[in-house]
């Protein structure tokens, strides 16, 4: 397989990029890190060094490079659009970390460019679709064993936020995962988003509305409630309970060794999303690379359309936060090119 | 203790009344069933027979009876008001099944009568306050170990509804328990109630909005979400997760033997509220009777005021169902007579 | 019911006796504490006082007393035999705390006396038979859903031992409960007992073999392993997993609120057997009293024969500890008088 | 990394070999399947085809082949010895599926050959050491948080056995995993093995003693009990509870979505060891390959010595089955060459 390895160019050598470089080199097969781009050239070199990859400052240099078969974009969302358009233009498969772009309008331009090209090239990094528990929940819902799904109850908790984290980022960076999983699990577009907040935790930084309760309405009449609590103090926790007409299924329950000690039973909580979703990232990357080598896209992964729909839901969420609590989501008509949800 | 037994008059000999008769006779101590009243005299006699109690058709006959020390009211809510007013008038301790009365206005008249009498006589049958799990959750919240409470996530599910069950009854008969537990656990009045429903389950009778999502706002800024699903098909389930500033606590998880058989692990679900809350009813009755024999009321139990506040929340819930989804709760000022929540 | 209350004489006013006095007075119905006997008369008076019961030093005084309908024996096992023989002689129903007597030979004398009397009068206080979880496990095994039972895996752990606790007491006071539950759940006599110990815990007092692994063989060919660990440090825990030909069932899993806090999920462990089995004691006493008032015995409770069989198993266990690790249990033939196990 | 891929020769193209071929090609990185050997040449060709690997009938052809950097042995244990000796002779790193060889005597010859060569080359495929749960348990025990370990309680269950499965194979093929995990978790050699069996399940084939209870004693005085039940009917289940001086830890509890449906809560049980330990196999192979490419061995994996010690424990287990129930394990003195357990 050595001579057929997919040569990947990585754009963005920050924390997420460095993590993905490690993933490409050490944890998945059939892939080779060929180039790393970062405006901070030293940072690009640091990530590229171990694998002998080329390091550049300008990402556009590697998008058209014939020695690069595919791209992973892990730079900030604000700079994604031109990179994606260039990749589409060059016929290069892309795994783009979420968000596709920061707003629905620019996401739609990427949708249109891909559709115009007539070939699916872009995958958005909603890694939960590759998590073993979420995949099993999806399988259960699709099997019909629980009856038609009516509601999801979600909780999404982080121990603490980095400096500068805002109420809007709780929607754009965190709840965006629930937007995608809701659409994917329920196989239906989001029609409206509501946001309500209790009094904020005294552990939250001044000015941050934390926690918040987000309610999602889908076109098929399902309801999803999401607790987003990014300064819960005790660890990272993502939970989802699906309620169907005939039964319920819960994922995200606590695992690990069950310990009895000092008057207490229980276990430890994962610290962050890399512990919780590390294996999902690996599987996502492996399946993306396998598809890319065959000249295909992974149809279970999130498409450009999914990235656009998530961006539109985020915008509605932020409008709901700022306004009277509820905002409708307006999507353009879904192009046949993208098939069903 | 025999000669000091509390002689109880039971009003209402339907399913609930018969169950309470059994409880009074067989499962708690220091109590004797002295009289049973039901407009259907045969039914009263049937329940009274085993214990040699007196059976009458008119409840007012036993309220003033010197051979009756205390009353249990298990008749329909619509007839509670005159019975309660008569009991207060006669200085008789009452354990009144919920609702206190069917609406806030009539409940307030009972509040005013009791306050005018200057003596606490009425307890409302919110039995969850006596459930071991709820009591432990209350203790945890009051201990401060979880930090100040910000949210409750509740689920309240029944296998199926009897004929004639309406969307309003989902609020008045079912969510009313969450109204009381929210007030009690969070030590705060309810300020507003919102109701939203996904598409109804195909298992729900024609015309019933089932499930519904009820959101409760409290005066102290906490948020409570309640899934009420009365045709979930699989059994009776009541769950509550409290989210505090520093931690969470969940009650209502599944119990019973953990069985492995035929490719599956798990256990059985309780069939109805009598299985789930039978021990809570016993404890409620025992503590009520113990207090009544001492001429006191159990301060942890629900008072007339609590019954009034629950009725007001129910009214707001039904307004929210019918209207634009959210309705505020207007309470009169709380009389000092009733102390804190 | 007041005038028909069962008038109970309590023998033994130590910690266990005082606990049972409270149970008789406060937690069960149809019963009245009529007399308390303890060689330490002051202690008897202390326990008797609250209920206005008679206090005496000599237990034989209350066994023949016409004002005492039934007896609870909670004195040390070494003095049980004459009390039981006197009660049988006087036709008085007895609930005798375990052990029936300290050795098989004396237990057999009680068996013979009761059989000679021709009437079942004695119940032995193996309260686990009344625990909701054990009862459900028994029901499951009897239902055949798991197939024929082949093995039980048991763990029995205490936080720490009181001063003077010996390796033999681990068999006589602790494992004796597993001897009875094994016989009861598996419906078969014990044929042999083996004992093996790993190196002792450094937390165990000098000279105590703690923990130990006890293996029980039954006449029907089932195997039971018991971990007995009386200085486990973390709390009180009793667990039993039944393995049948088609499935398994586990009881004794951890309960209580599920808490997430400070990087950990879990809950608290009960501190001692009164927390864990308090409700079982209540149910045991209630059913014993109900049967006694009807002049019957509760056939699901442990009989004199069960007390004898447990004593014989304890003796075999202590022989196994002292000798080469395994000892057979020799029982006399079971009298038809005692029916099946 | 492409040009530095480890070229692996696979010996044995049966079910296990085919599974490992897939693993080498698709699920781990830095590895290339270079050759496949199987006496059934057609079977070797079938497995080799997809990756363009060379297929041969005689394994010795690929052991000395300069185009093969490392070997995976997945042929029957009876033929392992000459292959291992040839690999050691040729300085080729080997991942050998368990057992190392079928008996302690031949295993010792491999130990001696490797020691004589003066270089660690052989790893034995005890994949549980790479399972996330076992690894976490090992970490916990080594941390000292539970105090010094005193006991392990293990259960190892299979749904059903293939035709021809014998009581001895329950030790050699199944309990052998517990022998290795006990040695590894407790960091101590096995000093004796006892075997006892209840009556056999009616679901077990004629002549098979199933289930069995195996007790392991270690040199440091710990006790391990193992339920091995290979026709339990309901699925594949491996569980281990460690009991330390200050606490316990359990792994192997049930996972997957928690489903509520049709009066039951719970989930599904994995069907076989490939579901349960697939990720462990992947991790084992990846770490073995990574070490081999660096010219090293993975010191956490099982060594030739570990394979020898397991073989000796298996022999003791089979002697115990056949004889009086207990058999001591005699090991030669551990060569310094193999370091600590």
Short mmCIF file of N, CA, C and O in Angstrom, two decimals, chain C residues 6-76:
data_model
loop_
_atom_site.label_atom_id
_atom_site.label_comp_id
_atom_site.label_asym_id
_atom_site.label_seq_id
_atom_site.Cartn_x
_atom_site.Cartn_y
_atom_site.Cartn_z
N UNK C 6 -50.87 -7.18 68.47
CA UNK C 6 -50.04 -8.27 68.99
C UNK C 6 -49.14 -7.69 70.08
O UNK C 6 -48.38 -6.75 69.84
N UNK C 7 -49.23 -8.27 71.27
CA UNK C 7 -48.42 -7.76 72.40
C UNK C 7 -47.09 -8.51 72.43
O UNK C 7 -47.06 -9.71 72.70
N UNK C 8 -46.03 -7.79 72.12
CA UNK C 8 -44.73 -8.44 71.93
C UNK C 8 -43.82 -8.25 73.13
O UNK C 8 -43.71 -7.14 73.66
N UNK C 9 -43.18 -9.33 73.54
CA UNK C 9 -42.13 -9.26 74.55
C UNK C 9 -40.77 -9.31 73.88
O UNK C 9 -40.51 -10.20 73.07
N UNK C 10 -39.93 -8.34 74.19
CA UNK C 10 -38.61 -8.26 73.58
C UNK C 10 -37.56 -8.75 74.58
O UNK C 10 -37.48 -8.24 75.69
N UNK C 11 -36.76 -9.70 74.17
CA UNK C 11 -35.70 -10.22 75.03
C UNK C 11 -34.35 -9.76 74.49
O UNK C 11 -33.98 -10.10 73.37
N UNK C 12 -33.67 -8.94 75.28
CA UNK C 12 -32.40 -8.37 74.83
C UNK C 12 -32.59 -6.91 74.48
O UNK C 12 -33.32 -6.58 73.55
N UNK C 13 -31.95 -6.03 75.27
CA UNK C 13 -32.13 -4.59 75.05
C UNK C 13 -30.82 -3.92 74.66
O UNK C 13 -30.57 -2.76 74.97
N UNK C 14 -29.96 -4.68 73.97
CA UNK C 14 -28.71 -4.10 73.46
C UNK C 14 -28.98 -3.28 72.21
O UNK C 14 -30.11 -2.85 71.98
N UNK C 15 -27.98 -3.10 71.39
CA UNK C 15 -28.12 -2.26 70.20
C UNK C 15 -29.18 -2.81 69.25
O UNK C 15 -30.04 -2.08 68.76
N UNK C 16 -29.11 -4.12 69.04
CA UNK C 16 -30.07 -4.75 68.11
C UNK C 16 -31.47 -4.71 68.73
O UNK C 16 -32.45 -4.42 68.03
N UNK C 17 -31.55 -5.01 70.02
CA UNK C 17 -32.85 -5.00 70.70
C UNK C 17 -33.50 -3.63 70.67
O UNK C 17 -34.70 -3.49 70.40
N UNK C 18 -32.70 -2.60 70.94
CA UNK C 18 -33.24 -1.24 70.95
C UNK C 18 -33.75 -0.87 69.56
O UNK C 18 -34.80 -0.22 69.41
N UNK C 19 -33.02 -1.30 68.54
CA UNK C 19 -33.42 -1.03 67.17
C UNK C 19 -34.76 -1.72 66.87
O UNK C 19 -35.66 -1.13 66.26
N UNK C 20 -34.90 -2.95 67.35
CA UNK C 20 -36.14 -3.68 67.10
C UNK C 20 -37.30 -3.08 67.91
O UNK C 20 -38.45 -3.10 67.45
N UNK C 21 -37.03 -2.56 69.09
CA UNK C 21 -38.08 -1.91 69.88
C UNK C 21 -38.67 -0.74 69.09
O UNK C 21 -39.89 -0.56 68.98
N UNK C 22 -37.76 0.05 68.51
CA UNK C 22 -38.17 1.19 67.69
C UNK C 22 -39.00 0.72 66.50
O UNK C 22 -40.00 1.34 66.13
N UNK C 23 -38.55 -0.36 65.91
CA UNK C 23 -39.26 -0.94 64.75
C UNK C 23 -40.68 -1.34 65.14
O UNK C 23 -41.65 -1.04 64.44
N UNK C 24 -40.79 -2.03 66.29
CA UNK C 24 -42.10 -2.52 66.74
C UNK C 24 -43.03 -1.35 67.05
O UNK C 24 -44.23 -1.39 66.75
N UNK C 25 -42.49 -0.30 67.63
CA UNK C 25 -43.33 0.82 68.04
C UNK C 25 -43.65 1.78 66.91
O UNK C 25 -44.74 2.32 66.84
N UNK C 26 -42.66 2.03 66.04
CA UNK C 26 -42.81 3.15 65.12
C UNK C 26 -42.99 2.75 63.66
O UNK C 26 -43.51 3.52 62.88
N UNK C 27 -42.49 1.59 63.29
CA UNK C 27 -42.41 1.35 61.85
C UNK C 27 -43.32 0.26 61.34
O UNK C 27 -43.48 0.11 60.12
N UNK C 28 -43.91 -0.53 62.23
CA UNK C 28 -44.84 -1.53 61.73
C UNK C 28 -46.17 -1.37 62.46
O UNK C 28 -46.26 -0.66 63.46
N UNK C 29 -47.20 -1.99 61.93
CA UNK C 29 -48.53 -1.78 62.48
C UNK C 29 -49.07 -3.06 63.11
O UNK C 29 -48.60 -4.16 62.84
N UNK C 30 -50.06 -2.91 63.98
CA UNK C 30 -50.73 -4.06 64.58
C UNK C 30 -49.94 -4.71 65.69
O UNK C 30 -50.19 -5.85 66.06
N UNK C 31 -48.99 -3.98 66.23
CA UNK C 31 -48.08 -4.54 67.21
C UNK C 31 -47.92 -3.56 68.37
O UNK C 31 -47.97 -2.35 68.17
N UNK C 32 -47.72 -4.09 69.55
CA UNK C 32 -47.49 -3.23 70.72
C UNK C 32 -46.35 -3.84 71.53
O UNK C 32 -46.33 -5.05 71.75
N UNK C 33 -45.39 -3.04 71.93
CA UNK C 33 -44.31 -3.54 72.78
C UNK C 33 -44.86 -3.66 74.20
O UNK C 33 -45.19 -2.67 74.85
N UNK C 34 -44.95 -4.91 74.69
CA UNK C 34 -45.60 -5.14 75.99
C UNK C 34 -44.59 -5.32 77.11
O UNK C 34 -44.87 -4.98 78.27
N UNK C 35 -43.42 -5.88 76.79
CA UNK C 35 -42.45 -6.15 77.85
C UNK C 35 -41.05 -6.21 77.26
O UNK C 35 -40.88 -6.58 76.09
N UNK C 36 -40.08 -5.83 78.08
CA UNK C 36 -38.68 -5.88 77.66
C UNK C 36 -37.88 -6.57 78.76
O UNK C 36 -38.00 -6.21 79.93
N UNK C 37 -37.08 -7.58 78.38
CA UNK C 37 -36.26 -8.27 79.37
C UNK C 37 -34.79 -8.12 79.03
O UNK C 37 -34.39 -8.26 77.86
N UNK C 38 -34.00 -7.81 80.04
CA UNK C 38 -32.55 -7.75 79.86
C UNK C 38 -31.91 -7.92 81.22
O UNK C 38 -32.38 -7.33 82.20
N UNK C 39 -30.85 -8.73 81.33
CA UNK C 39 -30.19 -8.92 82.63
C UNK C 39 -29.77 -7.57 83.22
O UNK C 39 -29.74 -7.40 84.44
N UNK C 40 -29.45 -6.63 82.34
CA UNK C 40 -29.17 -5.26 82.78
C UNK C 40 -30.52 -4.54 82.84
O UNK C 40 -31.00 -4.01 81.84
N UNK C 41 -31.12 -4.53 84.02
CA UNK C 41 -32.50 -4.03 84.14
C UNK C 41 -32.64 -2.57 83.71
O UNK C 41 -33.63 -2.18 83.09
N UNK C 42 -31.63 -1.78 84.01
CA UNK C 42 -31.67 -0.37 83.61
C UNK C 42 -31.79 -0.23 82.10
O UNK C 42 -32.54 0.60 81.60
N UNK C 43 -31.06 -1.08 81.41
CA UNK C 43 -31.12 -1.05 79.96
C UNK C 43 -32.52 -1.45 79.48
O UNK C 43 -33.06 -0.85 78.55
N UNK C 44 -33.09 -2.47 80.11
CA UNK C 44 -34.45 -2.89 79.77
C UNK C 44 -35.42 -1.74 80.00
O UNK C 44 -36.30 -1.46 79.17
N UNK C 45 -35.27 -1.06 81.12
CA UNK C 45 -36.17 0.07 81.44
C UNK C 45 -36.03 1.19 80.41
O UNK C 45 -37.02 1.79 79.99
N UNK C 46 -34.80 1.45 80.03
CA UNK C 46 -34.57 2.51 79.03
C UNK C 46 -35.32 2.25 77.74
O UNK C 46 -35.95 3.15 77.17
N UNK C 47 -35.26 1.01 77.31
CA UNK C 47 -35.93 0.66 76.05
C UNK C 47 -37.45 0.60 76.22
O UNK C 47 -38.21 0.98 75.33
N UNK C 48 -37.90 0.15 77.39
CA UNK C 48 -39.34 -0.02 77.63
C UNK C 48 -40.07 1.30 77.84
O UNK C 48 -41.24 1.43 77.52
N UNK C 49 -39.34 2.25 78.38
CA UNK C 49 -39.94 3.48 78.87
C UNK C 49 -40.88 4.18 77.89
O UNK C 49 -42.05 4.44 78.20
N UNK C 50 -40.37 4.47 76.71
CA UNK C 50 -41.14 5.27 75.76
C UNK C 50 -42.51 4.68 75.47
O UNK C 50 -43.49 5.42 75.23
N UNK C 51 -42.61 3.38 75.52
CA UNK C 51 -43.89 2.75 75.15
C UNK C 51 -44.68 2.27 76.36
O UNK C 51 -45.72 1.63 76.22
N UNK C 52 -44.20 2.57 77.53
CA UNK C 52 -44.92 2.14 78.72
C UNK C 52 -44.93 0.63 78.90
O UNK C 52 -45.83 0.07 79.56
N UNK C 53 -43.94 -0.05 78.31
CA UNK C 53 -43.88 -1.51 78.45
C UNK C 53 -43.28 -1.88 79.80
O UNK C 53 -42.61 -1.08 80.44
N UNK C 54 -43.53 -3.11 80.19
CA UNK C 54 -42.99 -3.65 81.43
C UNK C 54 -41.50 -4.00 81.22
O UNK C 54 -41.14 -4.50 80.16
N UNK C 55 -40.67 -3.75 82.21
CA UNK C 55 -39.25 -4.09 82.10
C UNK C 55 -38.89 -5.09 83.17
O UNK C 55 -39.24 -4.91 84.35
N UNK C 56 -38.20 -6.17 82.76
CA UNK C 56 -37.78 -7.19 83.73
C UNK C 56 -36.34 -7.60 83.44
O UNK C 56 -35.83 -7.34 82.35
N UNK C 57 -35.71 -8.26 84.42
CA UNK C 57 -34.34 -8.74 84.22
C UNK C 57 -34.36 -10.16 83.67
O UNK C 57 -33.55 -10.52 82.82
N UNK C 58 -35.31 -10.96 84.12
CA UNK C 58 -35.32 -12.38 83.74
C UNK C 58 -36.26 -12.63 82.57
O UNK C 58 -37.48 -12.50 82.70
N UNK C 59 -35.74 -13.05 81.44
CA UNK C 59 -36.59 -13.24 80.26
C UNK C 59 -37.67 -14.30 80.49
O UNK C 59 -38.74 -14.22 79.88
N UNK C 60 -37.38 -15.28 81.35
CA UNK C 60 -38.37 -16.35 81.53
C UNK C 60 -39.66 -15.81 82.15
O UNK C 60 -40.73 -16.38 81.97
N UNK C 61 -39.54 -14.68 82.85
CA UNK C 61 -40.73 -14.04 83.41
C UNK C 61 -41.74 -13.63 82.35
O UNK C 61 -42.95 -13.65 82.57
N UNK C 62 -41.23 -13.20 81.19
CA UNK C 62 -42.19 -12.72 80.18
C UNK C 62 -42.59 -13.81 79.19
O UNK C 62 -43.58 -13.67 78.47
N UNK C 63 -41.83 -14.90 79.19
CA UNK C 63 -42.20 -15.96 78.24
C UNK C 63 -43.54 -16.62 78.63
O UNK C 63 -44.36 -16.93 77.78
N UNK C 64 -43.76 -16.75 79.96
CA UNK C 64 -45.01 -17.37 80.39
C UNK C 64 -46.10 -16.35 80.71
O UNK C 64 -47.21 -16.73 81.11
N UNK C 65 -45.80 -15.10 80.49
CA UNK C 65 -46.74 -14.02 80.87
C UNK C 65 -47.95 -14.01 79.93
O UNK C 65 -47.79 -13.93 78.71
N UNK C 66 -49.15 -14.02 80.51
CA UNK C 66 -50.35 -14.06 79.65
C UNK C 66 -50.58 -12.74 78.93
O UNK C 66 -51.38 -12.65 78.01
N UNK C 67 -49.86 -11.68 79.34
CA UNK C 67 -49.98 -10.39 78.66
C UNK C 67 -49.01 -10.24 77.49
O UNK C 67 -48.86 -9.17 76.92
N UNK C 68 -48.33 -11.33 77.17
CA UNK C 68 -47.38 -11.30 76.06
C UNK C 68 -47.81 -12.37 75.03
O UNK C 68 -47.86 -13.55 75.35
N UNK C 69 -48.11 -11.91 73.81
CA UNK C 69 -48.61 -12.83 72.78
C UNK C 69 -47.49 -13.48 71.98
O UNK C 69 -47.67 -14.53 71.38
N UNK C 70 -46.34 -12.79 71.88
CA UNK C 70 -45.28 -13.26 70.99
C UNK C 70 -43.96 -12.67 71.44
O UNK C 70 -43.93 -11.66 72.17
N UNK C 71 -42.86 -13.29 71.01
CA UNK C 71 -41.54 -12.89 71.49
C UNK C 71 -40.59 -12.53 70.35
O UNK C 71 -40.58 -13.19 69.30
N UNK C 72 -39.78 -11.50 70.60
CA UNK C 72 -38.64 -11.23 69.74
C UNK C 72 -37.39 -11.46 70.57
O UNK C 72 -37.24 -10.84 71.64
N UNK C 73 -36.51 -12.34 70.12
CA UNK C 73 -35.28 -12.63 70.86
C UNK C 73 -34.10 -11.95 70.18
O UNK C 73 -33.77 -12.26 69.03
N UNK C 74 -33.50 -11.01 70.88
CA UNK C 74 -32.36 -10.27 70.34
C UNK C 74 -31.19 -10.28 71.31
O UNK C 74 -30.34 -9.40 71.29
N UNK C 75 -31.17 -11.31 72.15
CA UNK C 75 -30.06 -11.47 73.10
C UNK C 75 -28.95 -12.27 72.43
O UNK C 75 -29.13 -12.78 71.32
N UNK C 76 -27.76 -12.40 73.06
CA UNK C 76 -26.68 -13.15 72.43
C UNK C 76 -27.07 -14.61 72.15
O UNK C 76 -27.81 -15.23 72.92
#
